[in-house]
PDB file of C-alpha atoms in Angstrom:
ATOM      1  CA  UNK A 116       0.000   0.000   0.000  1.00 80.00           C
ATOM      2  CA  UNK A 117       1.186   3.417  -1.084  1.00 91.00           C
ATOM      3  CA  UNK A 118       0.008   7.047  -0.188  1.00 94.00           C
ATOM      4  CA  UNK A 119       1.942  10.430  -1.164  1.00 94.00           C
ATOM      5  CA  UNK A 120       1.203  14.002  -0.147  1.00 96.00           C
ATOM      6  CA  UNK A 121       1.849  17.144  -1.664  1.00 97.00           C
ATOM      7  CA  UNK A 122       2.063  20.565  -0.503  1.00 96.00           C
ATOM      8  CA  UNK A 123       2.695  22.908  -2.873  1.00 96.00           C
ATOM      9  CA  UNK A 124       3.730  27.283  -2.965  1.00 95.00           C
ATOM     10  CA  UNK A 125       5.511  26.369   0.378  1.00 96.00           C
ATOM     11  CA  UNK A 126       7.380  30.364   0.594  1.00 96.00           C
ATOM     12  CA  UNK A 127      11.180  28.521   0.929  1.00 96.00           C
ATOM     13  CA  UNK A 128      13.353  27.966  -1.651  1.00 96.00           C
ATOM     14  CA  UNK A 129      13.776  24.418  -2.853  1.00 95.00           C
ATOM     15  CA  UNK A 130      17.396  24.452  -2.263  1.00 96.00           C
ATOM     16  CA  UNK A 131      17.088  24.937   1.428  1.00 96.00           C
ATOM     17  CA  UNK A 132      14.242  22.412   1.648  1.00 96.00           C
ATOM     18  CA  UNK A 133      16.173  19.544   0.091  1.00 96.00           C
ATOM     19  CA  UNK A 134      19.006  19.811   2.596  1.00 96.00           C
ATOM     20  CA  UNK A 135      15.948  18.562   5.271  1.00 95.00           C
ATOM     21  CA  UNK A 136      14.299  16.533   2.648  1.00 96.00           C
ATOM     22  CA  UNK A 137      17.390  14.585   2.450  1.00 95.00           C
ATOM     23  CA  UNK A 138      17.948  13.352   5.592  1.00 94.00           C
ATOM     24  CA  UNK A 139      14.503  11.633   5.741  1.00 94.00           C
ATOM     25  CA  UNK A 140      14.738  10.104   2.161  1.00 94.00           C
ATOM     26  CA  UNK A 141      14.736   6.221   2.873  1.00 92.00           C
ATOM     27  CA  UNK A 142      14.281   6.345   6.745  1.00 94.00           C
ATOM     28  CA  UNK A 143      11.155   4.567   8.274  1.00 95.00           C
ATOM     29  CA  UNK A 144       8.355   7.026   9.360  1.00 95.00           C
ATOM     30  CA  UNK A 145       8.994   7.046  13.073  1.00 95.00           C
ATOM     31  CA  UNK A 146      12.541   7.826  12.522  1.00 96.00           C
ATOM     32  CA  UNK A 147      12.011  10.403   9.714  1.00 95.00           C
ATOM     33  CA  UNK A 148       9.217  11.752  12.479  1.00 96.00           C
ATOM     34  CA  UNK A 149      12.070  12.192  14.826  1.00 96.00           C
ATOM     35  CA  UNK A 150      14.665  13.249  12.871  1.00 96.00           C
ATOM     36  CA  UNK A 151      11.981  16.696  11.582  1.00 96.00           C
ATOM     37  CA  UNK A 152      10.651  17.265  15.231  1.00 96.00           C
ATOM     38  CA  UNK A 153      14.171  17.910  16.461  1.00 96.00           C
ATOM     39  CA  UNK A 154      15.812  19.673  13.264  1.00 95.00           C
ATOM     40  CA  UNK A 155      16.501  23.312  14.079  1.00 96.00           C
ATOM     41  CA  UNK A 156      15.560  23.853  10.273  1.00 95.00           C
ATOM     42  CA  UNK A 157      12.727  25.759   9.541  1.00 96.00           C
ATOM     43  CA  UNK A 158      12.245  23.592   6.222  1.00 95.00           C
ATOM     44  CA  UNK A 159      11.556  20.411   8.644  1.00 96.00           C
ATOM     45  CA  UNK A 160       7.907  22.146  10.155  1.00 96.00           C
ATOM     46  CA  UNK A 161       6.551  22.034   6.958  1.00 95.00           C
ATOM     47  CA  UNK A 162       7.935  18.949   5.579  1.00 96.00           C
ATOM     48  CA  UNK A 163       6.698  17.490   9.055  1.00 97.00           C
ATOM     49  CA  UNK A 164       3.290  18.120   8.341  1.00 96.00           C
ATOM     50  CA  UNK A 165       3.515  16.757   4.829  1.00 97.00           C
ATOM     51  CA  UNK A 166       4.917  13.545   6.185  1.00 96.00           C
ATOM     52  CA  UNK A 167       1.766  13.211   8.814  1.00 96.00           C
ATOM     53  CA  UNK A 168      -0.161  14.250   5.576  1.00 96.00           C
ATOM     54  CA  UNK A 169       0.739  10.970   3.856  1.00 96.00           C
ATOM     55  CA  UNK A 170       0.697   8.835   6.710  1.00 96.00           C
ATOM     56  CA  UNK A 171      -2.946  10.184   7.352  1.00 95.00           C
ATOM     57  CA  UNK A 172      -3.409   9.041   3.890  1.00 95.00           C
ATOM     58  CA  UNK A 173      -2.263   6.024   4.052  1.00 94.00           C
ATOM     59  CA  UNK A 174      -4.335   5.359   7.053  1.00 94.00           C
ATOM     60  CA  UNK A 175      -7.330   6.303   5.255  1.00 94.00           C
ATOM     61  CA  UNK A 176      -6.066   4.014   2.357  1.00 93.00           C
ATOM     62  CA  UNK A 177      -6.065   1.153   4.635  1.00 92.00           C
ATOM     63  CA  UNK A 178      -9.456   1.907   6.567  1.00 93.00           C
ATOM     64  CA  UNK A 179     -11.012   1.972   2.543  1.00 93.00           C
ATOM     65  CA  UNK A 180      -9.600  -1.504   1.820  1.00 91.00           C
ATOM     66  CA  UNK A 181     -10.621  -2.970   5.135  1.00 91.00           C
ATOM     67  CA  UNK A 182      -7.000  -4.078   5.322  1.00 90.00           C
ATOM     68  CA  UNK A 183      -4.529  -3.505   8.536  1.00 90.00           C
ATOM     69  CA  UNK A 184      -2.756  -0.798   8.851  1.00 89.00           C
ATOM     70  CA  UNK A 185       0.775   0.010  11.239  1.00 91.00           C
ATOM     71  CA  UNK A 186       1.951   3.218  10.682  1.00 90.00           C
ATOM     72  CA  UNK A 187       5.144   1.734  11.957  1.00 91.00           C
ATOM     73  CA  UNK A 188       6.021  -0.403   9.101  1.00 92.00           C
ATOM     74  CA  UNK A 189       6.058   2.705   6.735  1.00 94.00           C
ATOM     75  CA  UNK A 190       8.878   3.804   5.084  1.00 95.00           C
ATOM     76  CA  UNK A 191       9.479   7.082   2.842  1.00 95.00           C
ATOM     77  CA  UNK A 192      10.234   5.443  -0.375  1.00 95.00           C
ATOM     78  CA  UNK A 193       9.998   9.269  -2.139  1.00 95.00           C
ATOM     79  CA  UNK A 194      10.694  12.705  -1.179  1.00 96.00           C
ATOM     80  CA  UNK A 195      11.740  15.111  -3.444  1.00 96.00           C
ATOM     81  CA  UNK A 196      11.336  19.262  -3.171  1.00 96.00           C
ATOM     82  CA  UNK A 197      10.573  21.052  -6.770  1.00 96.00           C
ATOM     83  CA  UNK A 198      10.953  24.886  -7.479  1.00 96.00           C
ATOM     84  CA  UNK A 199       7.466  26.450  -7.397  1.00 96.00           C
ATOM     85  CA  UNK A 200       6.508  29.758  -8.748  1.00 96.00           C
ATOM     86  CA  UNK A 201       8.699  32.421  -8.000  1.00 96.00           C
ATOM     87  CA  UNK A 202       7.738  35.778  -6.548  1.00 96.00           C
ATOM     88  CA  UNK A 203       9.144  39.168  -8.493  1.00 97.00           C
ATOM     89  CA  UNK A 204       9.336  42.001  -6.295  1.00 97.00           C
ATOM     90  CA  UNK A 205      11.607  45.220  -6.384  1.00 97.00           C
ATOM     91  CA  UNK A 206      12.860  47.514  -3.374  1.00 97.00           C
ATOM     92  CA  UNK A 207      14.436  50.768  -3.731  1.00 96.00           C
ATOM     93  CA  UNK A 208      18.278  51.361  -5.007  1.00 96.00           C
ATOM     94  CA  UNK A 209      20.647  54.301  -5.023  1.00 95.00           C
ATOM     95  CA  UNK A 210      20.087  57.018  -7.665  1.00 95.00           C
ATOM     96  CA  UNK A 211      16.251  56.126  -7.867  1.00 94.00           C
ATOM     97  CA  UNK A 212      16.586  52.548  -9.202  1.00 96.00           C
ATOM     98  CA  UNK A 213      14.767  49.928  -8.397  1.00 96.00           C
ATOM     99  CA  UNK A 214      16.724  46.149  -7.455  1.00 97.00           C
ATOM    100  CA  UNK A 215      15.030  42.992  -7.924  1.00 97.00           C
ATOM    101  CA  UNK A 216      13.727  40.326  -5.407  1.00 97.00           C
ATOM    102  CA  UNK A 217      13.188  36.505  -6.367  1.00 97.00           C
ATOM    103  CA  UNK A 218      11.028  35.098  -3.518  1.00 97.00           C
ATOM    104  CA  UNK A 219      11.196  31.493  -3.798  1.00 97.00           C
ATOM    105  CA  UNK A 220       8.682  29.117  -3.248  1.00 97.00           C
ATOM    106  CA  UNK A 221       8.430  25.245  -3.596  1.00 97.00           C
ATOM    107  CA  UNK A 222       6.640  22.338  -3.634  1.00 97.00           C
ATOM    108  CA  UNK A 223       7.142  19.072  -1.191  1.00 97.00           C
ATOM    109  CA  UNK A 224       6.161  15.532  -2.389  1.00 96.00           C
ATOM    110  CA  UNK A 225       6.722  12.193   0.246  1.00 96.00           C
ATOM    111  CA  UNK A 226       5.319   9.425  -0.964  1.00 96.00           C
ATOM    112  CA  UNK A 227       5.210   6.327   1.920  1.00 96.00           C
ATOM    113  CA  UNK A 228       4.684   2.905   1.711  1.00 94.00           C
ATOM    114  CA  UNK A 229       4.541  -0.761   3.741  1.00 87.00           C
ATOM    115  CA  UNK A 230       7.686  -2.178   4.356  1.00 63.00           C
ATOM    116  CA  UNK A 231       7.192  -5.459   2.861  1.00 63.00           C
ATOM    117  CA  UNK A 232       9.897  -8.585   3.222  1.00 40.00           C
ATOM    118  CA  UNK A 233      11.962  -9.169   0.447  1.00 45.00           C
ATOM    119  CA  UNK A 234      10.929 -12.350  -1.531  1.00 42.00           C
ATOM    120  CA  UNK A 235      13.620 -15.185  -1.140  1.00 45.00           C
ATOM    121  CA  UNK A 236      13.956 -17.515  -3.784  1.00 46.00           C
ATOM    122  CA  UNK A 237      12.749 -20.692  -2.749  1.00 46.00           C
ATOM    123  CA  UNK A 238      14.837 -23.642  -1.603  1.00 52.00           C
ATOM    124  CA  UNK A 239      13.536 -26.149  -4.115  1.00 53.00           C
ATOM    125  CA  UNK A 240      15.243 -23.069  -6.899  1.00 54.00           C
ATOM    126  CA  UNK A 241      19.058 -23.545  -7.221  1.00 54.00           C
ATOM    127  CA  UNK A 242      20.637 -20.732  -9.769  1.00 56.00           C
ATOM    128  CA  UNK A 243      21.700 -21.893 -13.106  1.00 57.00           C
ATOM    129  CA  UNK A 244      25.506 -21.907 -11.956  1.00 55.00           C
ATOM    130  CA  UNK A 245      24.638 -24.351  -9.276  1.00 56.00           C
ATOM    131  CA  UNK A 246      22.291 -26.163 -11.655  1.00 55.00           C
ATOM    132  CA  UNK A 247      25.072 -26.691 -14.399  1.00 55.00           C
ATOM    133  CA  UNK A 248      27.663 -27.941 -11.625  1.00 59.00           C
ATOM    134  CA  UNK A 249      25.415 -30.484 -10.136  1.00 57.00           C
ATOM    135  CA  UNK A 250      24.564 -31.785 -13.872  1.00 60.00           C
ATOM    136  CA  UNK A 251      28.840 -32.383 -14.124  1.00 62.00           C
ATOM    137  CA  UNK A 252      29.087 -29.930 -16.759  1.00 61.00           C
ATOM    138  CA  UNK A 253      31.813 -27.026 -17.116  1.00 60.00           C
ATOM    139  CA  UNK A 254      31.341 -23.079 -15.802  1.00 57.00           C
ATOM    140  CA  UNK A 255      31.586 -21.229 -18.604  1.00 59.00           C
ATOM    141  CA  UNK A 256      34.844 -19.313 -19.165  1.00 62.00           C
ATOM    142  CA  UNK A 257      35.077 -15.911 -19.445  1.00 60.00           C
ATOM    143  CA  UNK A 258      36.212 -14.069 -22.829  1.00 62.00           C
ATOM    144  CA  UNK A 259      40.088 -13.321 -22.707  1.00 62.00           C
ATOM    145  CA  UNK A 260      41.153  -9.795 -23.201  1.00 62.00           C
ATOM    146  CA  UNK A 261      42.388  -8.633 -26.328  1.00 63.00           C
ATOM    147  CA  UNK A 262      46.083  -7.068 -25.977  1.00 65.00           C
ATOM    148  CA  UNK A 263      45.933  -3.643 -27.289  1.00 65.00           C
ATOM    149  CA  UNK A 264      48.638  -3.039 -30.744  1.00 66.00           C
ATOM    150  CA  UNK A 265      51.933  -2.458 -30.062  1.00 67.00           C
ATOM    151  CA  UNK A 266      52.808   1.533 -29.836  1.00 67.00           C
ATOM    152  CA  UNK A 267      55.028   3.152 -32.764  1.00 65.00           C
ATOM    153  CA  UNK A 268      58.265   5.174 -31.248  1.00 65.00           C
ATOM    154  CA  UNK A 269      58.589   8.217 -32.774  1.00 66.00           C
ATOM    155  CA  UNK A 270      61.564   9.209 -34.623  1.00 68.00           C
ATOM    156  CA  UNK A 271      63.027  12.467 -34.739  1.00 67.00           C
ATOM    157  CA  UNK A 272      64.947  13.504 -38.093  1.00 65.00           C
ATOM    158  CA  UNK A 273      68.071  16.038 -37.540  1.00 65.00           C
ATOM    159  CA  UNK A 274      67.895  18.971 -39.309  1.00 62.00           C
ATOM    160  CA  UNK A 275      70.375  19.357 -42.201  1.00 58.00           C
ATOM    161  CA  UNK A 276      72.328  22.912 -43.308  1.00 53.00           C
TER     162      UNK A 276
END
């Protein structure tokens, strides 16, 4: 089961934002939880409520499909932070100009999902290799390199008067 959240126009530039969004990338929800709650970043508040965002989803995912739900067993499997529109505003200069200001904005998307256990191939399988070497045949060799061409010297001719 899969859920994502997005929050979007969030007034921080992306570049800031995806030095939080980093450290959560991967981590299961409880520890991605912990790690925003006690970041001194103000990036992590908002990308804290987009996390709860998805695991709220997710719940309400799980409730829909009358299946169980942990929030436990979640993992962020995606979190990326896009550029979002940016803001053009000017201030005052010397010599009556005016100066630009970009006001950044961005958009958050975390995407969580089950952790499920990784399928093990069963013991009945046995891989080709093994297959082949309990048949009595040969491994197959690998290719030999080809030697590269011998290099030319280069010969210098004296000048004559």
């Amino acid at each position: 089961m899969e859920a994502r959240a997005i929050q979007r126009g969030v007034r921080q530039s992306a570049r800031k934002m995806r030095l939080v969004i980093d450290l959560i990338r991967g981590q299961a929800v409880p520890e991605a939880d912990a790690i925003l709650r006690f970041s001194k970043k103000r990036a992590a508040r908002q990308i804290h409520k987009v996390l709860k965002s998805a695991v709220a989803n997710a719940q309400q995912a799980a409730q829909r499909d009358n299946a169980a739900f942990d929030a436990d067993s979640l993992r962020v499997t995606y979190a990326v932070v896009n550029e979002g529109q940016t803001l053009k505003r000017f201030t005052a200069a010397a010599m009556g100009r005016g100066t630009p200001i970009l006001k950044r904005t961005s958009h958050v998307e975390i995407r969580v999902a089950g952790a499920e256990a990784p399928v093990k191939a069963s013991p009945t399988e046995k891989p080709a290799a093994a297959k082949a070497e309990a048949k009595g045949e040969k491994k197959p060799r690998a290719k030999a390199k080809k030697k590269a061409p011998a290099k030319k010297k280069k010969t210098t001719k004296k000048a004559s008067k």
